[in-house]
Short mmCIF file of C-alpha atoms in Angstrom, two decimals:
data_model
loop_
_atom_site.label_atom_id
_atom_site.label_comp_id
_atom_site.label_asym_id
_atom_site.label_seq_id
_atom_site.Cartn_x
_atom_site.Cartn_y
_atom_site.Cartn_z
CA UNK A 1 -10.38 3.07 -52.99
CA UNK A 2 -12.01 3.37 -49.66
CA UNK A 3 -10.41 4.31 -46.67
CA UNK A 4 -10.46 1.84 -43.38
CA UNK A 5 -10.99 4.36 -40.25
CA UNK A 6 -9.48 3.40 -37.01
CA UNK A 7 -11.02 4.50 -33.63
CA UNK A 8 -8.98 5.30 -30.86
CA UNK A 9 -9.25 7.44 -27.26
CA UNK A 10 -7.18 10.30 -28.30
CA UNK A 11 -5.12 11.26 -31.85
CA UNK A 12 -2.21 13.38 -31.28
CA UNK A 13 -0.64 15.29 -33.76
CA UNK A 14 3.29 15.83 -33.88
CA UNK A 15 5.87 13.38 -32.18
CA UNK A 16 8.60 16.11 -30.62
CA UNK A 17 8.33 16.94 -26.81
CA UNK A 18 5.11 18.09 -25.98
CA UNK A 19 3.60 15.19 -27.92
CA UNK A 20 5.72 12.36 -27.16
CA UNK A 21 5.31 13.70 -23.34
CA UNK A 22 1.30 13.71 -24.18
CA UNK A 23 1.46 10.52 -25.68
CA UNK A 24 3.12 7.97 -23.08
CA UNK A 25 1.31 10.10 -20.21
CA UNK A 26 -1.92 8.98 -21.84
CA UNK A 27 -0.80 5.78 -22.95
CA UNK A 28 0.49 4.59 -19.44
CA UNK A 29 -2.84 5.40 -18.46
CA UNK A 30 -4.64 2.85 -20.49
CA UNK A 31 -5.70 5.21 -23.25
CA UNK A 32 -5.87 4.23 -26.89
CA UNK A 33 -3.24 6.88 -28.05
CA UNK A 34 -2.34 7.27 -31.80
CA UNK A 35 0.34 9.47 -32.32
CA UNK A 36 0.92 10.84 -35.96
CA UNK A 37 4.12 12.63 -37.19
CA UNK A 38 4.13 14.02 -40.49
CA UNK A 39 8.44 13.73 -40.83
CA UNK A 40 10.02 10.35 -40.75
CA UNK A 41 11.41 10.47 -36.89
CA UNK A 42 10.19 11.40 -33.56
CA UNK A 43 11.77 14.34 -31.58
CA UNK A 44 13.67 16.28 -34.34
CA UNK A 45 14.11 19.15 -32.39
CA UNK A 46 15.35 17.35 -29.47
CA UNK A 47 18.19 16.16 -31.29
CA UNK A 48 19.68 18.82 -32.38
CA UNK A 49 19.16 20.96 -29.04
CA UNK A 50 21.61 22.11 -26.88
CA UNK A 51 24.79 21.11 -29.30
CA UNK A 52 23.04 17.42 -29.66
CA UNK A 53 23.38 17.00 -26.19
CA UNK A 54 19.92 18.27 -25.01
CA UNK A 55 19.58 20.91 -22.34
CA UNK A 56 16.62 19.24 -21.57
CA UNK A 57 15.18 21.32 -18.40
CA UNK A 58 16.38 24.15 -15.54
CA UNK A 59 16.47 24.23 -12.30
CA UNK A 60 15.32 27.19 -11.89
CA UNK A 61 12.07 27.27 -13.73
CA UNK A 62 9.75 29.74 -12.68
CA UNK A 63 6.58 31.45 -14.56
CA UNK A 64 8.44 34.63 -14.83
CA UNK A 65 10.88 33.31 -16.91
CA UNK A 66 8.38 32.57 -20.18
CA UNK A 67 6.58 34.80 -22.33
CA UNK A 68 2.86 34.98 -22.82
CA UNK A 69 0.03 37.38 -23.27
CA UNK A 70 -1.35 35.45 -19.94
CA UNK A 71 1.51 35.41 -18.15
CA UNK A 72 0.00 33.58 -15.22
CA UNK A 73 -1.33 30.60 -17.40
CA UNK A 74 1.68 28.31 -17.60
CA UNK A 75 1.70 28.37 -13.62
CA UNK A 76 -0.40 25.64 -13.61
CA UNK A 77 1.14 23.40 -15.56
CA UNK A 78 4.64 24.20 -14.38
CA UNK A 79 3.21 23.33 -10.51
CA UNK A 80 1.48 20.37 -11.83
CA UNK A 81 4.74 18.63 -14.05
CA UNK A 82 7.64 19.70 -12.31
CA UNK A 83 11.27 20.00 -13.54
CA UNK A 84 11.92 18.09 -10.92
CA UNK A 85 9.66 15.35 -12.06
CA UNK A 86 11.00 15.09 -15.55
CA UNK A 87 14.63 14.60 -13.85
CA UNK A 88 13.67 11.78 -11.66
CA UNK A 89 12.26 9.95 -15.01
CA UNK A 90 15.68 10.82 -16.61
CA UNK A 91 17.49 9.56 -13.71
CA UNK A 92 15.22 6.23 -13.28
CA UNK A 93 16.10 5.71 -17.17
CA UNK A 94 19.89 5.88 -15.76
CA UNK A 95 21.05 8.88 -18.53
CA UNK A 96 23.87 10.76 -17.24
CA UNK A 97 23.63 14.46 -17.25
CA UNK A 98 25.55 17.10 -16.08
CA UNK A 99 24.38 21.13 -14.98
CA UNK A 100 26.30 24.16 -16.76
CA UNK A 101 25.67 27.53 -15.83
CA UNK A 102 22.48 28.95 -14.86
CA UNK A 103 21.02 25.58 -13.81
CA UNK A 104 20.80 24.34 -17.59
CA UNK A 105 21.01 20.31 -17.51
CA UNK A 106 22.65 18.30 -20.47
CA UNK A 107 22.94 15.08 -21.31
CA UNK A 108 26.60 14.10 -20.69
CA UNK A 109 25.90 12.15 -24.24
CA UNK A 110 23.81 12.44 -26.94
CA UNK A 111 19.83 13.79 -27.04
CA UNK A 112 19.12 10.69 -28.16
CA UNK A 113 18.88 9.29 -25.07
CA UNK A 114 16.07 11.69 -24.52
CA UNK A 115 14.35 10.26 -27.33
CA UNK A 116 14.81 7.23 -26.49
CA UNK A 117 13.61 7.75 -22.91
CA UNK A 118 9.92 9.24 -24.40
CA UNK A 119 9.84 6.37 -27.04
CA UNK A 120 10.57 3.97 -25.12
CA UNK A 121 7.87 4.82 -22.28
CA UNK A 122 5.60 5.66 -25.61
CA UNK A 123 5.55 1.71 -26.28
CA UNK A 124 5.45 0.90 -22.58
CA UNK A 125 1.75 2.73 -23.01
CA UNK A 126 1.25 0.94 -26.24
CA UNK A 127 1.32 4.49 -27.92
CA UNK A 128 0.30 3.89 -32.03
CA UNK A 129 2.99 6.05 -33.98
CA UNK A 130 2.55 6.51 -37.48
CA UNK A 131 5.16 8.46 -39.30
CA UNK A 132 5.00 9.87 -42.72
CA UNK A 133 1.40 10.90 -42.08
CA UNK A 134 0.19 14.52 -44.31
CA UNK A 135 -2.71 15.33 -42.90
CA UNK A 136 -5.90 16.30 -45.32
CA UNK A 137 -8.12 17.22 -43.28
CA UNK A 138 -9.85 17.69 -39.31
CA UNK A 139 -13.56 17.52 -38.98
CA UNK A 140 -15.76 17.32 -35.79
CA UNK A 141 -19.26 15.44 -36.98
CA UNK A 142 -18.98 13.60 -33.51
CA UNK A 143 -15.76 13.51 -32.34
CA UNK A 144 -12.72 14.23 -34.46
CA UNK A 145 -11.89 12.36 -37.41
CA UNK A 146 -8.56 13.30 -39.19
CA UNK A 147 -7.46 11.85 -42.49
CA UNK A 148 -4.15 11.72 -43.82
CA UNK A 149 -2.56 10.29 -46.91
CA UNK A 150 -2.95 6.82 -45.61
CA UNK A 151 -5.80 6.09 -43.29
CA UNK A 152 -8.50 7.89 -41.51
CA UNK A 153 -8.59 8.06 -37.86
CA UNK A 154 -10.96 9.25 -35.25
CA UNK A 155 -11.35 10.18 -31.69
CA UNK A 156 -13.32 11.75 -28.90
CA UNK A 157 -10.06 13.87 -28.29
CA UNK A 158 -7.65 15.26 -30.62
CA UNK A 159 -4.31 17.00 -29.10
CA UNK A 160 -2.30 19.70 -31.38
CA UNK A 161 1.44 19.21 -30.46
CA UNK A 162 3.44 20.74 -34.08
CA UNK A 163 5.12 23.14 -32.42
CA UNK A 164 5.29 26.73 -34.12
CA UNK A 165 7.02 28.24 -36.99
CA UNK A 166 10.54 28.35 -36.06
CA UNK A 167 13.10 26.39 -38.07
CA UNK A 168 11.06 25.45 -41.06
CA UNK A 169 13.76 23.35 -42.85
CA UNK A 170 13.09 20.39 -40.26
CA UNK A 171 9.36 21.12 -41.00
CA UNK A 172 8.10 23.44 -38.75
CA UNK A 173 4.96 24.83 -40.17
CA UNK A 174 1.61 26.89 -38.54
CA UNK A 175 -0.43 23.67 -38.68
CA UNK A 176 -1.90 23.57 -35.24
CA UNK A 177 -2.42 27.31 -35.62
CA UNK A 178 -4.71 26.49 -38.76
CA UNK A 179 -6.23 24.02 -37.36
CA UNK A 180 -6.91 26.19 -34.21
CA UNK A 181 -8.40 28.84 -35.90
CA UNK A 182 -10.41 26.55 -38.12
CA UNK A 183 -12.36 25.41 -34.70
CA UNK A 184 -12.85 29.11 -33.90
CA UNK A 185 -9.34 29.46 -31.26
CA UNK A 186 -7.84 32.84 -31.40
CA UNK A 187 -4.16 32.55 -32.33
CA UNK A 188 -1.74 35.72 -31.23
CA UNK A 189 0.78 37.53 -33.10
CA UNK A 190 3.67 35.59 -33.89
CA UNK A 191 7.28 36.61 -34.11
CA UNK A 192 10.73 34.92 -34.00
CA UNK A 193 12.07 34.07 -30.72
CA UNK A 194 15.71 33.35 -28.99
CA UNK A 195 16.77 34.66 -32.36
CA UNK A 196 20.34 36.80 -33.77
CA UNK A 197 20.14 40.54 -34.69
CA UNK A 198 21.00 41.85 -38.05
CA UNK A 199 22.41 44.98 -37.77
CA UNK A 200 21.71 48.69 -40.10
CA UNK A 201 24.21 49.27 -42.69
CA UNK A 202 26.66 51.82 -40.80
CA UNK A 203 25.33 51.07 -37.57
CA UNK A 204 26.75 53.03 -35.17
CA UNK A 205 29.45 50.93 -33.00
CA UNK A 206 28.88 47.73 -34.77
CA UNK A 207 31.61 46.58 -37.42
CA UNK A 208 31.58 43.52 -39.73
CA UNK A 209 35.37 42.73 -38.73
CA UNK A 210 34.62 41.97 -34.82
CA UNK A 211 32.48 38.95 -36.59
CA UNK A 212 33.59 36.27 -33.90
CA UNK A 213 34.49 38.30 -30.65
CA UNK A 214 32.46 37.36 -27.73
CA UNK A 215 32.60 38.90 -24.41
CA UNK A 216 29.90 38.99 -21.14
CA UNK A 217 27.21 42.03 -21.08
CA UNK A 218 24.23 42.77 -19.38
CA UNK A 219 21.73 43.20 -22.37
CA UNK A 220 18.24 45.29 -21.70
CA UNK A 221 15.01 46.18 -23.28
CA UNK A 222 12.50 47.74 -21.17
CA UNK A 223 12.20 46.02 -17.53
CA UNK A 224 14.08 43.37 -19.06
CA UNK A 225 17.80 42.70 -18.82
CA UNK A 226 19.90 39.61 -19.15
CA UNK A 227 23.73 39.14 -18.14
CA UNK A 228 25.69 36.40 -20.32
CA UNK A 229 28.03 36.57 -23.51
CA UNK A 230 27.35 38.59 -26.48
CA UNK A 231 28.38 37.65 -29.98
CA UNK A 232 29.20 39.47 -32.76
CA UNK A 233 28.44 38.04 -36.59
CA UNK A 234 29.05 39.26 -39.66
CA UNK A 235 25.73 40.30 -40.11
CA UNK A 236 24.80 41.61 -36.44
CA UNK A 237 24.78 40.27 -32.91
CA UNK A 238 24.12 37.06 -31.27
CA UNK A 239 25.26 34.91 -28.40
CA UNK A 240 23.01 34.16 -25.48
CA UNK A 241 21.97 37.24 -23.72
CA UNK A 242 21.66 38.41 -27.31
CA UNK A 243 19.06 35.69 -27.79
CA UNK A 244 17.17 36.14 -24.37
CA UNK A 245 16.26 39.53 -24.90
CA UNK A 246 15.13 39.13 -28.67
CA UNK A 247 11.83 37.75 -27.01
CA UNK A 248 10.90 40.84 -25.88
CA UNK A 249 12.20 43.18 -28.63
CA UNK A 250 9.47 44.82 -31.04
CA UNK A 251 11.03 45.77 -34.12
CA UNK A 252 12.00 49.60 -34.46
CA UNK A 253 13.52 49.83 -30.94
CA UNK A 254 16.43 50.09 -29.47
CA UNK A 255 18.13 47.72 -26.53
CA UNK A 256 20.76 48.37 -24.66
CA UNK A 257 24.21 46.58 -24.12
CA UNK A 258 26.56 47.30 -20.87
CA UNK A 259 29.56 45.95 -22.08
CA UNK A 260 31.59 46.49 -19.45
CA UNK A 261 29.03 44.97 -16.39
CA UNK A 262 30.12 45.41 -12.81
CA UNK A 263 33.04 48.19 -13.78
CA UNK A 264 32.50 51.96 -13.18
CA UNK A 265 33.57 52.78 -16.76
CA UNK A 266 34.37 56.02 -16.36
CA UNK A 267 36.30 56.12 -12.88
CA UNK A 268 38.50 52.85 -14.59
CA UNK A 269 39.51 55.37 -17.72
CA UNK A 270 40.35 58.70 -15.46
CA UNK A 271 42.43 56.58 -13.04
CA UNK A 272 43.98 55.00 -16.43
CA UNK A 273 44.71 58.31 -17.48
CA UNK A 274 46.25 59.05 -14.26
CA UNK A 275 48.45 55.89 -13.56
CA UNK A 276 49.17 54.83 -17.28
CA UNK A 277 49.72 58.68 -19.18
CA UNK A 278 51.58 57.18 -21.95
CA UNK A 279 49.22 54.56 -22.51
CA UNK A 280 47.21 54.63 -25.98
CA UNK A 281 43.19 54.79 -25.65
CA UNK A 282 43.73 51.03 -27.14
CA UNK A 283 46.12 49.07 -24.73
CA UNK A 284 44.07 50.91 -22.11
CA UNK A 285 40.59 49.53 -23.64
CA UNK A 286 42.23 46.01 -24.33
CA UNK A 287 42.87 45.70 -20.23
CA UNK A 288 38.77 45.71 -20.27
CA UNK A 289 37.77 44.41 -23.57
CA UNK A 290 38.74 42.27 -26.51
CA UNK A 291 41.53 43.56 -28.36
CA UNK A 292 39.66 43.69 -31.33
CA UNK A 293 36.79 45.36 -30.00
CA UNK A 294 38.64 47.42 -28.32
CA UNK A 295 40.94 49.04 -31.19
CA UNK A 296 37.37 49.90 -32.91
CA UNK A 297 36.30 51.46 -30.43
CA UNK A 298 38.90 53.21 -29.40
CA UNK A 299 39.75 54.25 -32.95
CA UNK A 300 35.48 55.29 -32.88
CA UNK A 301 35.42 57.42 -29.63
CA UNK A 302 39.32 58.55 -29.02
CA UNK A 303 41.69 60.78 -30.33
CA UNK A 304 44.80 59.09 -31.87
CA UNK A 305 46.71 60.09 -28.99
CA UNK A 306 48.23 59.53 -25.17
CA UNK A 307 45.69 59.28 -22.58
CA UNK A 308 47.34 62.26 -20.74
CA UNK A 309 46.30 64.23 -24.00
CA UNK A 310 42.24 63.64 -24.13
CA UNK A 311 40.12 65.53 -22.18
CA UNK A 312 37.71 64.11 -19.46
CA UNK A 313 34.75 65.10 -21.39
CA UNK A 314 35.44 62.31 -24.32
CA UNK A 315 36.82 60.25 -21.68
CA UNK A 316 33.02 60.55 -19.93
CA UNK A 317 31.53 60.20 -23.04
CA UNK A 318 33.12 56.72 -23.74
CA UNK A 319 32.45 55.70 -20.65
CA UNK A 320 28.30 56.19 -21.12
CA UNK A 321 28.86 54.42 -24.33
CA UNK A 322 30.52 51.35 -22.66
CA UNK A 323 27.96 50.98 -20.32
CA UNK A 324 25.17 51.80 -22.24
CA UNK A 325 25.46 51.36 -26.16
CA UNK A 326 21.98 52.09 -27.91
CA UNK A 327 21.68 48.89 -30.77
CA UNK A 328 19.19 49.65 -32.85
CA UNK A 329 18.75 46.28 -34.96
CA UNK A 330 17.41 45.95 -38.47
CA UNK A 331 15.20 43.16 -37.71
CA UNK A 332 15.95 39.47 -36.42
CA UNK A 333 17.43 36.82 -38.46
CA UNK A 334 14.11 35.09 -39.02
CA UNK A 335 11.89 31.66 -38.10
CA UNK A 336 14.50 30.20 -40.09
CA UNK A 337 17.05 31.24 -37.28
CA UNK A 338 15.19 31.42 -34.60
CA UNK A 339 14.77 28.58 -31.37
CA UNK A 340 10.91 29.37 -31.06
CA UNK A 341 8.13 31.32 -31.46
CA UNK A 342 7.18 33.91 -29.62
CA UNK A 343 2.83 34.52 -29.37
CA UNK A 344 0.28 31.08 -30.60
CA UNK A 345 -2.71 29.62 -29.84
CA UNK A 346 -4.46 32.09 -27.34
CA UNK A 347 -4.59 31.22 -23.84
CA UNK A 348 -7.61 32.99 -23.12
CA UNK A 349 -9.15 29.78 -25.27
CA UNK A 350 -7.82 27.06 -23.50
CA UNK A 351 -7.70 25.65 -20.07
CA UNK A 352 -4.66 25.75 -18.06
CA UNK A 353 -4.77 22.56 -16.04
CA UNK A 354 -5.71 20.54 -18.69
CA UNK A 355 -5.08 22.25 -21.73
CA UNK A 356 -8.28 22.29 -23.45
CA UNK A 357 -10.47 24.36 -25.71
CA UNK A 358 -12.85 25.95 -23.74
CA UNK A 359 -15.28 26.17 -26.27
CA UNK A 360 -14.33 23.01 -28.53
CA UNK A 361 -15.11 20.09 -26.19
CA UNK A 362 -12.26 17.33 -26.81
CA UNK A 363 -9.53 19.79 -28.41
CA UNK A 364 -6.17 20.55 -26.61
CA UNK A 365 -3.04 22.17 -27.57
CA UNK A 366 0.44 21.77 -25.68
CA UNK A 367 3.66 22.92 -25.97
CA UNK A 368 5.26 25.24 -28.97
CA UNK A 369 2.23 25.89 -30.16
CA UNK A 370 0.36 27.81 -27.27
CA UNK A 371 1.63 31.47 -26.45
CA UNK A 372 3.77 30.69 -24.12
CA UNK A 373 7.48 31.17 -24.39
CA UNK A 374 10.65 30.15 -22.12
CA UNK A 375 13.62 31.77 -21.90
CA UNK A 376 16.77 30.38 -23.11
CA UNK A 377 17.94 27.46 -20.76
CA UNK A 378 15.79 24.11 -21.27
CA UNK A 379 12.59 26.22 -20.26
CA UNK A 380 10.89 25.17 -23.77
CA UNK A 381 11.65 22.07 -22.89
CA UNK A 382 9.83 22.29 -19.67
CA UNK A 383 6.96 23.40 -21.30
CA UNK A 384 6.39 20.97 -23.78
CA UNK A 385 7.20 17.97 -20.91
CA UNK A 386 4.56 20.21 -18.35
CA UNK A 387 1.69 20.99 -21.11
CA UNK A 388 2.25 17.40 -22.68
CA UNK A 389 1.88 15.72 -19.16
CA UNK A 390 -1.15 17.93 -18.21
CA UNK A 391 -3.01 17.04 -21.18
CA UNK A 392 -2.11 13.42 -21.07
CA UNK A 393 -3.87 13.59 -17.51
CA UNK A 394 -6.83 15.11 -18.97
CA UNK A 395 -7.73 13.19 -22.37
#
């Protein structure tokens, strides 16, 4: 049977935050938007973020604080489609939100409000969303014309909004990398990002049985270093500073974890030594550390004796440990794990006011799927709402 094709201004592809952003900012413009989402709901990924509760932006976004092989490319964007601006649309929608630490905003209540919001303003543009819809395949005779299982569809602009690879279960595939490449876009190396460690058999200092204690560290990897809680697993480490600094990690290295930040380690265990003689190298760790932790590493680095009895030298030796332990992981725990990916659809191909191909006249890409990469902390978020809105301007 023959298939009816549809025209409209612009043809969207994926319905979480970049798109949904894209989609009402082009809609409320007066553009014929269809938006097509291949899962049966909009904003999947918003829903389960941030606990279901949404850490939907920062206040403290700033381009330093996202990864890219062009680090200077999100500026744009980020200038244009402020964090500031997506707050005033929460607020004028009248959802409550409250800031935790490190300016991270939440919805008081659920992330559906968030969805909500975007689909709500979607049909206030008179946004066409089509759910369900496998896509066969993208061609360019004119302008684009995309077929799916249903229909076909074209457009003088088609906008790739499917995110990247992480957390395939809720669908999460390299679609808008395929189709990238198949219009001649360079796509980066991708890796798992804001992702757990697994940790070497017998790695040195980590033990299955701290699986559960959590304690604040300053984590580092090269010029990088991040100070919030650590989290030990039963497989390897996690927890949010854990997280941060897997976006920079390259696999065979090393980072290092202070975990005992803003004490001089080794003047706290000599004056311990002095004041509390009788004192096992545990009770005098557990002051400092979780008791857990620190029987293991006590039981690791000291004698089974007073404090009075060990030497300065092992004493000193702990001490560099404590502030600097070398964790070597095995790897990460994997897209399936992992909040994003790091590396996408090369900037170097696309504008960075509008988000546009410069070479494929009509073709844009936003959020997840682009190299760029925030930090832990509702800078994703910002992304997608900055890079949707900028495109929405532009189609």
């Amino acid at each position: 049977m023959r298939q009816s094709t549809t025209d409209f201004d612009v043809i969207i592809i994926g319905a979480g935050a970049a798109g949904l952003m894209c989609a009402l900012t082009a809609g409320q413009r007066g553009r014929r938007v269809l938006l097509l989402e291949r899962t049966d709901k909009a904003g999947a990924k918003i829903l389960i973020s941030g606990g279901g509760r949404c850490n939907f932006t920062n206040r403290g976004i700033a381009p330093d604080r996202f990864v890219s092989g062009n680090p200077h490319f999100c500026v744009s964007a980020l200038r244009r489609y402020t964090q500031r601006d997506f707050l005033a649309r929460v607020e004028r929608h009248r959802i409550a939100y409250h800031e935790k630490t490190l300016g991270q905003l939440f919805c008081d209540g659920s992330a559906r409000a968030i969805v909500d919001m975007l689909l709500e303003e979607c049909e206030g543009g008179q946004v066409t969303l089509r759910f369900g819809q496998g896509i066969s395949s993208i061609s360019k005779p004119d302008g684009f014309r995309v077929e799916t299982n249903s229909s076909v569809f074209t457009a003088p602009a088609l906008v790739l909004a499917t995110g990247g690879l992480s957390i395939p279960k809720m669908g999460a595939t390299g679609f808008s990398h395929d189709v990238a490449r198949h219009f001649g876009l360079r796509v980066t190396e991708t890796r798992p990002g804001l992702v757990p460690f697994r940790a070497k058999e017998e790695a040195p200092g980590f033990d299955a049985s701290l699986a559960g204690v959590s304690l604040d560290a300053i984590v580092s990897f090269e010029n990088r270093s991040f100070r919030e809680s650590i989290l030990f697993t039963h497989r390897g480490l996690s927890g949010p500073a854990i997280l941060q600094i897997s976006s920079y990690w390259r696999p065979g290295a090393s980072i290092a974890v202070d975990l005992l930040p803003g004490i001089d380690a080794a003047a706290f265990l000599k004056e311990r030594k002095r004041t509390r003689p009788r004192a096992s190298g545990r009770a005098v760790l557990s002051e400092v550390l979780p008791a857990r932790l620190a029987h293991v590493l006590a039981d690791i680095h000291l004698p089974p004796t007073e404090m009075a009895n060990i030497p300065d030298r092992i004493l000193s030796a702990l001490a560099e440990h404590l502030k600097s332990w070398h964790f070597a992981p095995l790897e990460t725990e994997g897209f399936a794990k992992a909040e994003v990916t790091v590396g996408g659809i090369d900037t170097r191909d696309l504008s960075s006011k509008t988000m546009e191909a410069r070479e494929v006249k009509g073709l844009y890409a936003i959020g997840e799927a682009v190299d760029v990469t925030g930090w832990l902390g509702g800078y994703n978020f910002q992304w997608a709402w900055s890079s949707g809105w900028c495109a929405g301007q532009a189609v």
